[in-house]
Coordinates of C-alpha atoms and ligand atoms in Angstrom, one line a residue:
Chain A
M1 CA -25.8 -31.0 66.3
G2 CA -22.2 -31.5 66.8
D3 CA -19.7 -29.6 64.7
V4 CA -16.2 -30.5 63.9
L5 CA -13.8 -27.3 63.7
T6 CA -10.5 -27.8 62.1
Y7 CA -7.5 -25.6 62.1
L8 CA -6.0 -25.4 58.9
E9 CA -2.4 -24.4 58.3
S10 CA -1.3 -22.9 55.2
P11 CA -1.1 -24.2 52.6
V12 CA -4.6 -25.6 53.2
N13 CA -4.5 -29.3 54.5
D14 CA -7.2 -31.2 52.8
R15 CA -5.9 -34.6 54.7
L16 CA -7.1 -33.2 58.1
L17 CA -10.4 -32.2 56.4
G18 CA -10.6 -35.8 55.0
F19 CA -9.6 -37.0 58.5
A20 CA -12.2 -35.0 60.3
R21 CA -15.3 -35.7 57.9
P22 CA -16.4 -38.8 59.1
L23 CA -16.1 -37.2 62.6
A24 CA -18.5 -34.4 61.6
D25 CA -21.0 -37.1 60.3
A26 CA -20.8 -39.1 63.2
A27 CA -21.3 -36.3 65.4
G28 CA -24.1 -35.0 63.2
G29 CA -22.9 -31.5 62.7
D30 CA -20.9 -29.0 60.2
L31 CA -17.3 -29.5 59.2
V32 CA -16.1 -25.9 60.0
A33 CA -12.5 -25.0 58.9
L34 CA -10.7 -22.0 60.4
V35 CA -8.3 -20.5 58.0
A36 CA -6.5 -17.8 59.7
G37 CA -4.0 -15.3 57.7
A38 CA -3.4 -12.0 56.3
E39 CA -5.5 -13.0 53.3
P40 CA -7.5 -16.1 54.3
G41 CA -10.0 -15.6 51.5
S42 CA -7.6 -16.9 49.0
K43 CA -7.5 -20.3 50.5
D44 CA -9.5 -23.0 49.0
A45 CA -11.2 -25.1 51.8
S46 CA -14.4 -25.8 50.0
A47 CA -14.2 -29.4 51.4
A48 CA -15.3 -27.9 54.5
D49 CA -19.1 -27.0 55.1
V50 CA -18.1 -23.8 56.6
V51 CA -14.9 -21.9 55.9
L52 CA -14.2 -19.4 58.8
E53 CA -12.1 -16.7 57.9
A54 CA -9.9 -14.8 60.3
A55 CA -8.0 -11.9 58.6
H56 CA -5.4 -9.8 60.1
P57 CA -1.8 -8.6 59.4
A58 CA -0.3 -10.2 62.5
L59 CA -1.7 -13.7 61.4
S60 CA 0.8 -14.2 58.6
P61 CA 3.6 -15.2 58.9
Y62 CA 2.6 -17.4 61.8
L63 CA 3.0 -16.1 65.3
P64 CA 1.8 -18.6 68.1
E65 CA 0.3 -15.8 70.3
A66 CA -2.0 -14.6 67.5
H67 CA -2.8 -18.1 66.1
Q68 CA -3.9 -19.0 69.7
A69 CA -6.1 -16.2 70.3
V70 CA -7.7 -16.5 67.0
L71 CA -8.2 -20.2 67.7
A72 CA -9.8 -19.9 71.1
A73 CA -12.3 -17.0 69.5
A74 CA -13.4 -19.6 66.9
I75 CA -13.8 -22.2 69.5
N76 CA -15.9 -19.8 71.7
E77 CA -17.7 -18.7 68.3
V78 CA -18.4 -22.1 67.0
S79 CA -18.8 -24.1 70.2
P80 CA -17.9 -27.3 68.4
D81 CA -18.0 -30.8 69.9
L82 CA -14.3 -31.4 68.5
V83 CA -11.5 -29.4 67.6
V84 CA -8.7 -31.1 65.4
L85 CA -5.5 -29.7 64.7
E86 CA -2.6 -31.7 62.9
N87 CA 0.2 -32.4 65.2
T88 CA 2.7 -30.2 63.7
T89 CA 4.6 -27.1 65.3
A90 CA 1.0 -25.3 65.2
G91 CA -0.5 -28.3 67.0
L92 CA 2.3 -28.3 69.6
D93 CA 1.9 -24.6 70.1
L94 CA -1.7 -24.2 70.0
G95 CA -3.6 -27.4 71.1
A96 CA -3.1 -27.1 74.9
A97 CA -3.3 -23.6 75.1
A98 CA -6.7 -23.2 73.3
A99 CA -8.0 -26.2 75.2
A100 CA -7.0 -24.8 78.5
A101 CA -8.2 -21.2 77.3
T102 CA -11.8 -22.5 76.6
G103 CA -11.9 -25.1 79.3
R104 CA -11.9 -28.0 77.3
P105 CA -9.9 -31.7 77.6
F106 CA -7.0 -32.1 75.2
V107 CA -5.7 -35.3 73.8
S108 CA -2.5 -35.3 71.7
Y109 CA -0.5 -37.9 69.4
C110 CA -3.8 -39.5 68.2
V111 CA -3.3 -42.0 65.5
E112 CA -7.0 -42.9 65.8
L113 CA -10.0 -40.8 66.5
A114 CA -13.6 -41.9 66.7
I115 CA -17.0 -41.1 68.1
E116 CA -18.8 -43.8 70.2
D117 CA -21.7 -43.2 72.4
G118 CA -21.5 -39.6 72.3
E119 CA -18.0 -39.6 73.6
A120 CA -14.5 -39.5 71.7
R121 CA -12.5 -42.8 71.8
S122 CA -8.7 -42.0 70.9
V123 CA -5.6 -44.0 70.4
S124 CA -2.3 -42.0 70.8
G125 CA 1.4 -43.1 70.4
I126 CA 3.5 -42.3 73.4
Y127 CA 6.8 -43.2 75.0
G128 CA 8.5 -42.8 71.5
G129 CA 5.8 -44.8 70.0
Q130 CA 6.6 -47.8 72.1
L131 CA 3.2 -47.8 73.8
H132 CA -0.5 -46.9 72.4
A133 CA -2.7 -45.3 75.2
T134 CA -6.6 -45.5 74.2
A135 CA -8.6 -42.6 75.9
N136 CA -12.0 -41.8 76.6
T137 CA -12.8 -38.2 76.5
R138 CA -16.4 -36.6 77.0
L139 CA -17.0 -33.7 74.5
P140 CA -16.4 -31.0 73.8
A141 CA -12.8 -31.5 73.5
V142 CA -9.6 -30.5 71.4
F143 CA -7.4 -33.4 69.5
A144 CA -4.0 -33.2 67.8
I145 CA -3.7 -35.6 65.2
N146 CA -0.3 -37.2 64.4
S147 CA 0.4 -36.6 60.8
V148 CA 0.9 -40.5 60.2
A149 CA -2.8 -40.9 60.6
L150 CA -3.8 -38.3 57.9
H151 CA -4.5 -40.1 54.4
D152 CA -6.6 -38.6 52.0
A153 CA -8.5 -35.6 51.0
P154 CA -12.4 -35.5 51.4
Q155 CA -14.3 -37.9 49.0
A156 CA -16.9 -35.2 48.7
A157 CA -16.8 -31.5 48.5
G158 CA -18.5 -29.7 51.4
R159 CA -21.0 -26.9 51.2
G160 CA -17.9 -24.4 51.3
E161 CA -19.8 -21.4 52.8
R162 CA -17.7 -18.6 53.8
A163 CA -18.1 -16.8 57.2
E164 CA -15.9 -14.1 58.8
L165 CA -14.5 -14.2 62.3
A166 CA -13.5 -10.8 64.0
P167 CA -10.0 -11.1 65.3
P168 CA -10.2 -10.7 69.1
A169 CA -8.9 -7.7 70.7
K170 CA -6.0 -9.3 71.9
I171 CA -4.4 -9.4 68.5
E172 CA -3.8 -5.6 68.7
S173 CA -1.5 -5.8 71.6
L174 CA 0.8 -8.7 70.9
R175 CA 3.9 -9.6 72.7
T176 CA 5.5 -11.8 70.1
T177 CA 7.0 -10.3 66.9
F178 CA 7.9 -11.9 63.8
V179 CA 11.9 -11.3 63.5
E180 CA 12.8 -12.9 60.0
P181 CA 13.0 -16.0 58.4
V182 CA 15.9 -18.0 58.6
E183 CA 17.6 -18.7 55.3
Q184 CA 19.2 -22.2 55.3
P185 CA 22.2 -23.2 53.3
D186 CA 21.7 -25.9 50.4
E187 CA 23.4 -28.8 51.4
G188 CA 23.3 -30.2 47.8
V189 CA 21.4 -33.2 49.3
D190 CA 18.0 -34.4 48.4
L191 CA 17.0 -37.6 50.2
T192 CA 13.3 -37.4 48.6
K193 CA 15.0 -38.4 45.4
A194 CA 16.9 -41.1 46.6
D195 CA 16.5 -44.8 45.5
R196 CA 18.1 -46.2 48.8
I197 CA 18.8 -45.0 52.1
V198 CA 20.9 -46.1 54.8
C199 CA 19.4 -44.4 57.8
V200 CA 21.5 -44.3 61.2
G201 CA 19.9 -43.5 64.5
R202 CA 21.4 -42.9 68.1
G203 CA 22.5 -46.4 68.3
I204 CA 25.3 -45.6 65.9
G205 CA 26.9 -44.6 69.2
S206 CA 29.4 -41.5 67.8
K207 CA 30.6 -39.6 65.0
E208 CA 33.4 -41.9 64.2
N209 CA 31.2 -44.8 63.8
I210 CA 29.2 -43.1 60.9
E211 CA 31.9 -44.4 58.7
I212 CA 30.9 -48.1 59.1
A213 CA 27.5 -47.3 57.9
E214 CA 29.0 -45.0 55.0
E215 CA 30.9 -47.9 53.7
L216 CA 27.5 -50.1 53.8
A217 CA 25.7 -46.9 52.0
E218 CA 28.5 -47.0 49.4
A219 CA 28.1 -50.7 49.0
L220 CA 24.4 -50.4 48.5
D221 CA 24.9 -47.1 46.2
A222 CA 22.6 -45.4 48.9
E223 CA 22.4 -42.1 50.4
M224 CA 23.0 -41.7 54.2
G225 CA 19.9 -40.6 56.2
A226 CA 19.8 -40.2 60.1
S227 CA 17.4 -39.7 63.0
R228 CA 17.1 -36.4 64.5
P229 CA 19.4 -37.0 67.6
V230 CA 22.3 -37.9 65.2
I231 CA 21.7 -34.5 63.3
D232 CA 21.6 -32.7 66.5
S233 CA 24.9 -34.2 67.8
G234 CA 26.5 -32.7 64.6
W235 CA 27.4 -36.2 63.3
L236 CA 25.8 -35.6 59.9
P237 CA 24.4 -32.5 58.3
K238 CA 20.8 -31.4 58.7
A239 CA 19.6 -32.0 55.1
R240 CA 20.1 -35.8 55.8
Q241 CA 17.5 -35.8 58.5
V242 CA 14.6 -38.1 58.0
G243 CA 11.3 -37.2 59.7
K244 CA 8.7 -34.5 60.9
S245 CA 11.3 -31.9 60.9
G246 CA 13.5 -33.5 57.9
A247 CA 12.7 -35.0 54.8
H248 CA 9.8 -37.1 54.0
V249 CA 11.3 -40.1 52.0
T250 CA 9.9 -42.9 49.4
P251 CA 13.0 -44.9 48.7
K252 CA 12.9 -48.3 47.0
L253 CA 15.0 -49.5 50.1
Y254 CA 15.3 -47.8 53.7
L255 CA 17.8 -49.7 55.9
S256 CA 17.7 -48.4 59.3
L257 CA 20.5 -48.9 61.9
G258 CA 19.9 -48.2 65.7
V259 CA 16.6 -46.0 65.0
S260 CA 13.8 -46.8 67.5
G261 CA 11.1 -45.7 65.4
A262 CA 9.5 -42.8 67.3
P263 CA 6.6 -41.5 65.6
E264 CA 8.2 -38.2 64.5
H265 CA 10.7 -40.2 62.7
V266 CA 8.0 -42.8 61.1
E267 CA 6.2 -39.7 59.6
G268 CA 9.2 -39.2 57.3
M269 CA 9.9 -42.6 56.1
Q270 CA 6.6 -44.8 56.1
G271 CA 6.0 -44.4 52.5
A272 CA 9.4 -46.5 51.7
E273 CA 8.7 -49.5 49.4
L274 CA 11.0 -51.9 51.3
I275 CA 12.0 -51.1 55.1
V276 CA 14.4 -53.1 56.8
A277 CA 15.4 -52.5 60.5
V278 CA 18.3 -53.4 62.6
N279 CA 18.1 -53.0 66.3
T280 CA 19.2 -54.5 69.4
D281 CA 16.0 -54.1 71.2
P282 CA 13.2 -56.4 70.2
G283 CA 10.6 -54.2 71.5
A284 CA 11.7 -51.3 69.1
A285 CA 8.7 -49.7 67.6
I286 CA 10.5 -49.7 64.3
F287 CA 9.8 -53.4 63.7
H288 CA 5.8 -52.2 63.8
I289 CA 6.5 -50.6 60.4
A290 CA 9.4 -52.5 58.9
H291 CA 9.0 -55.3 56.4
Y292 CA 12.0 -57.1 57.6
G293 CA 13.5 -56.9 61.2
V294 CA 16.8 -58.0 62.6
V295 CA 17.4 -58.1 66.4
A296 CA 21.1 -57.6 66.5
D297 CA 24.2 -55.4 66.9
L298 CA 24.0 -53.2 64.0
F299 CA 28.0 -53.0 63.9
D300 CA 27.9 -57.0 63.2
I301 CA 25.3 -56.6 60.4
A302 CA 26.7 -53.8 58.7
D303 CA 30.1 -55.3 58.7
E304 CA 28.9 -58.6 57.2
L305 CA 26.5 -56.8 54.7
T306 CA 29.3 -54.8 53.4
N307 CA 31.5 -57.5 53.0
L308 CA 29.0 -59.4 51.1
L309 CA 28.1 -57.0 48.8
G310 CA 31.6 -56.1 48.1
E311 CA 32.3 -59.4 47.0
Chain B
M1 CA 17.9 -12.4 84.5
N2 CA 16.4 -15.4 86.0
I3 CA 15.7 -18.6 83.8
A4 CA 13.6 -21.4 85.1
V5 CA 13.8 -24.8 83.7
A6 CA 10.7 -27.0 84.1
I7 CA 11.9 -30.4 84.5
R8 CA 9.8 -33.6 84.0
L9 CA 11.0 -37.2 84.3
M10 CA 10.9 -40.2 81.9
P11 CA 12.0 -43.6 81.7
K12 CA 15.6 -43.8 80.9
V13 CA 15.9 -44.3 77.1
G14 CA 16.5 -47.8 76.5
D15 CA 14.8 -49.0 79.3
E16 CA 12.1 -51.8 78.7
L17 CA 8.6 -50.6 79.4
E18 CA 5.8 -52.9 80.8
V19 CA 2.3 -52.0 81.5
D20 CA 1.3 -52.5 84.9
E21 CA -1.6 -54.4 86.5
S22 CA -4.1 -51.3 86.0
G23 CA -3.6 -51.8 82.4
T24 CA -3.3 -48.1 82.0
D25 CA 0.1 -47.1 83.3
I26 CA 3.6 -48.3 83.0
D27 CA 5.2 -50.4 85.7
R28 CA 7.6 -47.8 87.4
E29 CA 9.0 -50.4 89.6
L30 CA 10.9 -51.6 86.6
V31 CA 12.3 -48.4 85.3
D32 CA 14.6 -45.8 86.4
M33 CA 13.5 -42.4 86.0
A34 CA 15.7 -39.7 84.3
I35 CA 15.1 -36.0 82.9
S36 CA 12.9 -36.3 79.9
E37 CA 15.2 -36.0 76.6
F38 CA 13.5 -32.9 75.6
D39 CA 13.7 -31.3 78.9
D40 CA 17.3 -32.0 79.0
Q41 CA 17.4 -30.0 75.9
A42 CA 15.7 -27.2 77.6
L43 CA 18.4 -27.5 80.4
E44 CA 21.2 -27.3 78.2
E45 CA 19.7 -24.3 76.3
A46 CA 19.5 -22.4 79.9
V47 CA 23.0 -23.2 80.7
L48 CA 24.2 -21.9 77.4
L49 CA 22.3 -18.7 78.0
K50 CA 23.9 -18.5 81.5
E51 CA 27.2 -18.8 80.0
A52 CA 26.2 -15.9 77.2
T53 CA 24.7 -13.5 79.7
G54 CA 25.5 -14.2 83.3
A55 CA 21.9 -15.2 84.0
T56 CA 20.7 -17.4 87.0
V57 CA 19.3 -20.8 86.3
T58 CA 16.9 -22.4 88.5
A59 CA 15.9 -26.1 87.9
V60 CA 12.4 -26.8 89.0
G61 CA 10.6 -30.3 89.2
L62 CA 7.5 -31.7 90.6
R63 CA 8.0 -34.1 93.9
S64 CA 8.2 -37.6 92.8
D65 CA 10.6 -40.4 92.8
G66 CA 13.9 -39.5 91.2
I67 CA 13.5 -35.9 91.3
D68 CA 16.2 -34.9 93.4
E69 CA 18.8 -37.1 91.7
A70 CA 17.7 -35.3 88.4
L71 CA 17.8 -31.7 89.7
R72 CA 21.2 -32.7 91.2
L73 CA 22.3 -33.8 87.8
A74 CA 21.0 -30.5 86.6
Y75 CA 23.3 -28.8 89.1
A76 CA 26.3 -30.5 87.7
R77 CA 25.5 -29.4 84.3
G78 CA 25.1 -25.7 85.4
A79 CA 22.1 -25.0 87.4
D80 CA 22.3 -22.5 90.2
R81 CA 19.4 -23.2 92.3
L82 CA 17.2 -26.3 92.6
V83 CA 13.5 -26.4 93.5
V84 CA 11.3 -29.2 94.1
V85 CA 7.7 -28.0 94.1
D86 CA 5.5 -30.1 96.4
A87 CA 1.8 -29.7 95.4
G88 CA 0.6 -32.5 97.6
E89 CA -1.1 -35.7 96.1
I90 CA -1.2 -34.8 92.6
D91 CA -0.5 -37.1 89.6
T92 CA 2.7 -35.5 88.6
Y93 CA 2.7 -37.5 85.3
D94 CA -0.5 -35.9 84.1
S95 CA 0.7 -32.9 81.9
R96 CA -2.4 -30.9 82.7
T97 CA -2.1 -31.1 86.6
G98 CA 1.7 -30.8 86.3
A99 CA 1.5 -27.7 84.5
L100 CA -0.9 -26.1 87.2
A101 CA 1.8 -26.9 89.7
F102 CA 4.4 -25.5 87.5
A103 CA 2.5 -22.4 86.9
E104 CA 1.7 -21.9 90.7
A105 CA 5.5 -22.3 91.3
F106 CA 6.6 -19.7 88.5
R107 CA 3.9 -17.2 90.1
Q108 CA 6.1 -17.5 93.2
L109 CA 9.4 -17.7 91.5
E110 CA 8.8 -14.9 89.0
P111 CA 11.5 -16.2 86.5
D112 CA 12.1 -13.9 83.3
L113 CA 12.1 -16.7 81.1
V114 CA 10.7 -20.5 81.4
L115 CA 12.4 -23.1 79.2
T116 CA 11.0 -26.5 79.1
G117 CA 11.0 -29.7 76.7
V118 CA 9.0 -29.6 73.6
Q119 CA 6.8 -32.4 74.5
T120 CA 6.2 -34.8 77.2
P121 CA 6.7 -38.4 76.0
T122 CA 5.0 -40.1 78.8
D123 CA 1.3 -38.9 78.5
V124 CA -1.3 -38.1 76.1
F125 CA -2.7 -34.9 77.7
G126 CA -0.9 -32.2 76.0
Q127 CA 2.6 -30.2 76.3
T128 CA 3.7 -28.2 79.3
A129 CA 4.7 -25.0 77.5
P130 CA 1.3 -24.1 75.8
Y131 CA -0.2 -25.1 79.2
L132 CA 1.9 -22.9 80.9
A133 CA 1.4 -19.9 78.5
A134 CA -2.5 -20.4 78.9
N135 CA -2.0 -20.4 82.8
L136 CA 0.2 -17.6 83.3
G137 CA -1.0 -15.5 80.4
W138 CA 2.6 -15.1 79.2
P139 CA 3.7 -15.3 75.4
Q140 CA 5.2 -18.9 74.4
A141 CA 6.7 -20.6 71.3
N142 CA 6.9 -24.1 71.1
V143 CA 9.3 -26.3 69.1
V144 CA 12.5 -23.9 69.6
V145 CA 15.8 -24.8 68.3
G146 CA 17.7 -22.0 70.0
V147 CA 17.3 -19.1 72.2
T148 CA 19.0 -15.5 72.7
L149 CA 18.4 -12.8 75.0
A150 CA 18.7 -9.2 73.6
D151 CA 17.0 -5.9 74.9
G152 CA 14.5 -7.4 77.4
T153 CA 13.1 -10.1 74.8
A154 CA 13.8 -13.7 74.0
R155 CA 14.7 -14.1 70.4
V156 CA 13.6 -17.7 69.6
V157 CA 14.1 -19.9 66.5
Q158 CA 11.0 -21.9 65.8
E159 CA 11.0 -24.8 63.8
Y160 CA 8.3 -25.9 61.2
A161 CA 7.6 -29.1 59.0
G162 CA 10.5 -30.3 57.1
G163 CA 13.2 -28.0 59.2
R164 CA 12.0 -24.6 58.0
L165 CA 13.1 -22.0 60.5
A166 CA 12.0 -18.3 61.6
V167 CA 13.1 -16.0 64.4
L168 CA 10.5 -14.7 66.7
G169 CA 10.9 -12.2 69.7
L170 CA 8.9 -12.7 72.8
D171 CA 8.4 -10.1 75.3
L172 CA 9.5 -11.2 78.8
P173 CA 8.4 -12.9 81.0
A174 CA 7.9 -15.7 78.4
I175 CA 8.0 -19.5 77.8
V176 CA 9.6 -21.3 75.4
G177 CA 9.3 -25.0 74.6
V178 CA 12.5 -26.2 73.3
Q179 CA 13.0 -29.2 70.8
S180 CA 16.8 -29.2 70.8
A181 CA 19.3 -26.7 72.2
S182 CA 21.8 -24.8 70.3
S183 CA 24.4 -27.6 71.0
P184 CA 24.0 -31.1 72.4
P185 CA 23.6 -31.7 76.1
R186 CA 27.1 -31.6 77.5
Y187 CA 28.6 -34.4 79.2
V188 CA 29.7 -34.0 82.9
A189 CA 32.8 -35.9 84.2
M190 CA 31.9 -38.4 86.8
A191 CA 34.0 -36.6 89.5
R192 CA 32.0 -33.3 89.2
L193 CA 28.9 -35.4 88.9
R194 CA 29.8 -37.1 92.5
Q195 CA 30.7 -33.8 93.7
A196 CA 27.4 -32.0 92.8
M197 CA 25.4 -35.1 94.3
T198 CA 26.8 -34.1 97.7
E199 CA 27.5 -30.3 97.2
A200 CA 24.0 -29.5 96.0
S201 CA 20.7 -28.8 97.9
T202 CA 17.3 -28.7 97.0
E203 CA 14.6 -26.3 98.3
T204 CA 10.8 -27.4 98.6
L205 CA 8.1 -25.2 97.4
N206 CA 5.0 -25.8 98.5
V207 CA 2.1 -25.1 96.4
S208 CA -1.5 -25.8 96.2
V209 CA -3.3 -26.6 93.0
D210 CA -7.2 -26.9 92.2
A211 CA -7.0 -29.6 89.7
P212 CA -10.5 -29.6 88.1
A213 CA -11.9 -33.1 87.4
V214 CA -11.2 -33.4 83.5
P215 CA -13.5 -35.5 81.7
S216 CA -10.7 -37.6 79.7
S217 CA -8.8 -40.5 80.7
V218 CA -6.7 -43.2 79.5
V219 CA -8.3 -46.5 79.6
S220 CA -5.7 -48.7 78.1
L221 CA -2.3 -48.7 77.6
A222 CA -0.6 -51.4 75.6
R223 CA 1.9 -52.1 72.7
P224 CA 0.9 -50.9 69.5
A225 CA -1.4 -53.7 67.7
S226 CA 0.7 -54.0 64.9
Q227 CA -1.0 -54.2 61.5
A228 CA 2.2 -55.4 59.6
Q229 CA 4.5 -57.3 61.8
A230 CA 8.3 -57.4 60.3
T231 CA 9.3 -60.5 59.1
M232 CA 12.5 -61.4 61.6
L233 CA 15.6 -62.6 60.3
D234 CA 17.7 -64.5 62.7
G235 CA 20.8 -66.6 62.9
E236 CA 24.6 -65.3 63.2
A237 CA 25.2 -62.2 61.5
E238 CA 26.8 -63.5 58.4
E239 CA 23.6 -65.8 58.0
I240 CA 21.6 -62.8 58.6
A241 CA 23.4 -60.8 56.0
A242 CA 23.0 -63.3 53.5
K243 CA 19.3 -63.7 53.9
L244 CA 19.0 -59.9 53.9
V245 CA 21.0 -59.6 50.5
G246 CA 18.7 -62.4 49.2
V247 CA 15.4 -60.5 50.3
L248 CA 16.9 -57.4 48.7
R249 CA 17.8 -59.0 45.4
E250 CA 14.2 -60.6 45.3
R251 CA 12.7 -57.5 45.7
G252 CA 14.9 -55.7 43.3
A253 CA 16.2 -53.4 45.9
L254 CA 19.9 -54.0 45.0
P255 CA 21.5 -51.3 42.7
G256 CA 22.6 -52.2 39.2
Ligands
FAD401 C1 8.5 -31.8 67.1 C2 9.5 -32.9 66.9 C3 9.7 -33.2 65.7 C4 11.1 -34.3 65.5 N1 11.2 -34.3 64.4 C5 12.2 -35.6 64.1 C6 12.5 -35.9 62.8 O1 12.5 -35.2 61.6 N2 13.2 -36.9 62.7 C7 13.6 -37.8 63.8 O2 14.2 -39.0 63.5 N3 13.1 -37.6 65.1 C8 12.5 -36.2 65.3 N4 12.1 -36.2 66.7 C9 12.6 -36.7 67.6 C10 11.8 -38.3 68.0 O3 11.0 -38.0 68.9 C11 12.7 -39.1 68.4 O4 13.7 -38.5 69.6 C12 14.2 -39.6 67.7 O5 13.4 -40.0 66.4 C13 14.8 -40.6 68.2 O6 15.9 -41.1 67.4 P1 16.7 -42.6 67.5 O7 15.8 -43.6 67.0 O8 17.9 -42.3 66.6 O9 17.1 -42.5 69.0 P2 16.8 -43.3 70.1 O10 15.3 -43.2 70.2 O11 17.6 -43.2 71.3 O12 16.8 -44.9 69.5 C14 18.1 -45.7 69.4 C15 17.6 -47.1 69.1 O13 19.0 -47.7 68.9 C16 19.0 -48.9 69.3 N5 20.4 -49.4 69.4 C17 21.4 -49.0 70.3 N6 22.6 -49.6 70.0 C18 22.3 -50.4 69.1 C19 23.2 -51.2 68.5 N7 24.6 -51.3 68.8 N8 22.6 -51.9 67.3 C20 21.4 -51.8 67.2 N9 20.5 -50.8 67.6 C21 21.1 -50.2 68.6 C22 18.4 -48.9 70.5 O14 17.6 -50.2 70.8 C23 17.1 -47.8 70.4 O15 16.0 -48.5 70.0 C24 11.1 -35.0 66.7 C25 10.5 -34.8 67.8 C26 9.6 -33.8 68.0 C27 9.1 -33.6 69.4
AMP402 N1 28.2 -37.4 83.4 C1 26.8 -36.9 83.0 N2 27.0 -35.8 82.2 C2 25.6 -35.3 81.6 N3 24.6 -35.9 81.7 C3 24.6 -37.1 82.2 C4 25.5 -37.6 82.7 N4 25.3 -38.9 83.5 C5 24.0 -39.1 83.1 N5 23.5 -37.8 82.4 C6 22.1 -37.8 81.9 O1 21.4 -38.5 82.7 C7 20.4 -39.4 82.2 C8 20.6 -40.9 82.8 O2 21.8 -41.3 82.4 P1 22.6 -42.6 83.3 O3 22.3 -42.6 84.4 O4 24.1 -42.3 82.7 O5 21.7 -43.8 82.3 C9 20.7 -39.4 80.7 O6 19.9 -38.8 80.1 C10 22.0 -38.7 80.7 O7 21.9 -37.4 79.5

């Protein structure tokens, strides 16, 4: 009986459909994919059973207010047991708002989600990934799934039936406008192609200290990468950011210095072949993803490594 | 122009977290609470807007241990007015309930613009900005990395996956969830901080919220069950470095 409604961003996210398919099977209903845009008909979401198309010029480029209204309308139309979004900007914009607008509970940052005895049981990473919270939620409800938990496209095709969702009247009187895309300078760095990355986090402490990591990177013939706070502080250029809002990297070696391992960072580096982490805090979340860990002051280790490699 | 910043608290970055006896929450006796790192960014953006436009900044927090100090720090950083929202016996660490209390406060305070952090790192139940949008019916954008004010609208730079950016215009009043401020949060000299701690005063705003029973609750809180725990290398720095180089060589991760 219970349907699962997925909110799909453009381009269509097959991994979210792959995540949601077993939930639809467990709930005994259809996998419904909402595609909202100026031309939703051009989107292939045939891995779903029903592709719900909402077409309106205000839906692309993305406007939170417009997409929120459409998602709430879709929830009211389909009455799904579960609504699942990816915890991207759209998830952070729409999930809580759509849940509140339709009177449903919302659980965010999920890394696991299953249906047991008619209830949802979810595990979410909070406190920067340091702790996992298991929650029980009565259905119907809305869930935002962390990107790290999305793996494969669905095994089998769905029915792929197409249906139309009339955009709600609200979309004609939006108080949000799209002004312009922001052109970003090409900084000539592409971390996605790097074989080795030395990644510094807030533990590096200051702009002056970056040099210490750079010497190590040179000795390793590695590119410099950084966590978001380092980039936000202006210590390294944006093109060197690793994570959700930076590069998704897959080097042979990823060596982190003073990075705590927040889920938004891990999203961008979990695909590295060999992960080595140096952190003074033995409880740092990065040690859950690293292959080799060192609990020590990053400056001591960086110095010794640079010396040793320079010999 | 009145800008309000919704401030939530979280354990100081770096404080070690322990789960309490209930098994569903952290032990707050063991940690110091400070302004949530993302709300800190929202506060900075509000102060930058004040400097650019002469707007008034009101820092608003929910009554809880540590909120007074947090708001006084906001004053030292440039907030003009400090409001503690007292909603009685509510769970201020629950984002859903917290948002209801903030929404009620903003109905009374009538700001033109509300800034808050992109997410609350301390609970699973969602983000303050979109909850406020739903509760107040105001336009909203989350994951914002810069705000300017022009012609009665807020222009916000919204960030998407991979760091892509676009500028959106929001009619006021509006709600903005800030990911990072246009420049890093400023550091205030100790003397100024001490002065603010004695000089600033907070107002209390009593609100009543009717928090519906939500059929969703945390049943356990624990360190992640690690699928693959790292192999830890120990010893003196020199030994560790030698072991590491050995590992890298063995794994073919060294250059050349
Ligand atoms: C929508 C969104 C998108 C985001 N996108 C990204 C992204 O793309 N990339 C990203 O990185 N983050 C991103 N974040 C931010 C993320 O949530 C974390 O805040 C960030 O990753 C933390 O960076 P950090 O590990 O450097 O800092 P912290 O969490 O402060 O960790 C610093 C670490 O350094 C250690 N340390 C301190 N001193 C030393 C020393 N001397 N030696 C060794 N260790 C030391 C500490 O123990 C600590 O573990 C995003 C957040 C949101 C909400
Ligand atoms: N002098 C200061 N100026 C600005 N922010 C501060 C200052 N002191 C502390 N903070 C902030 O308050 C929080 C707790 O800091 P501390 O009490 O120094 O550990 C941190 O998130 C800092 O951002």
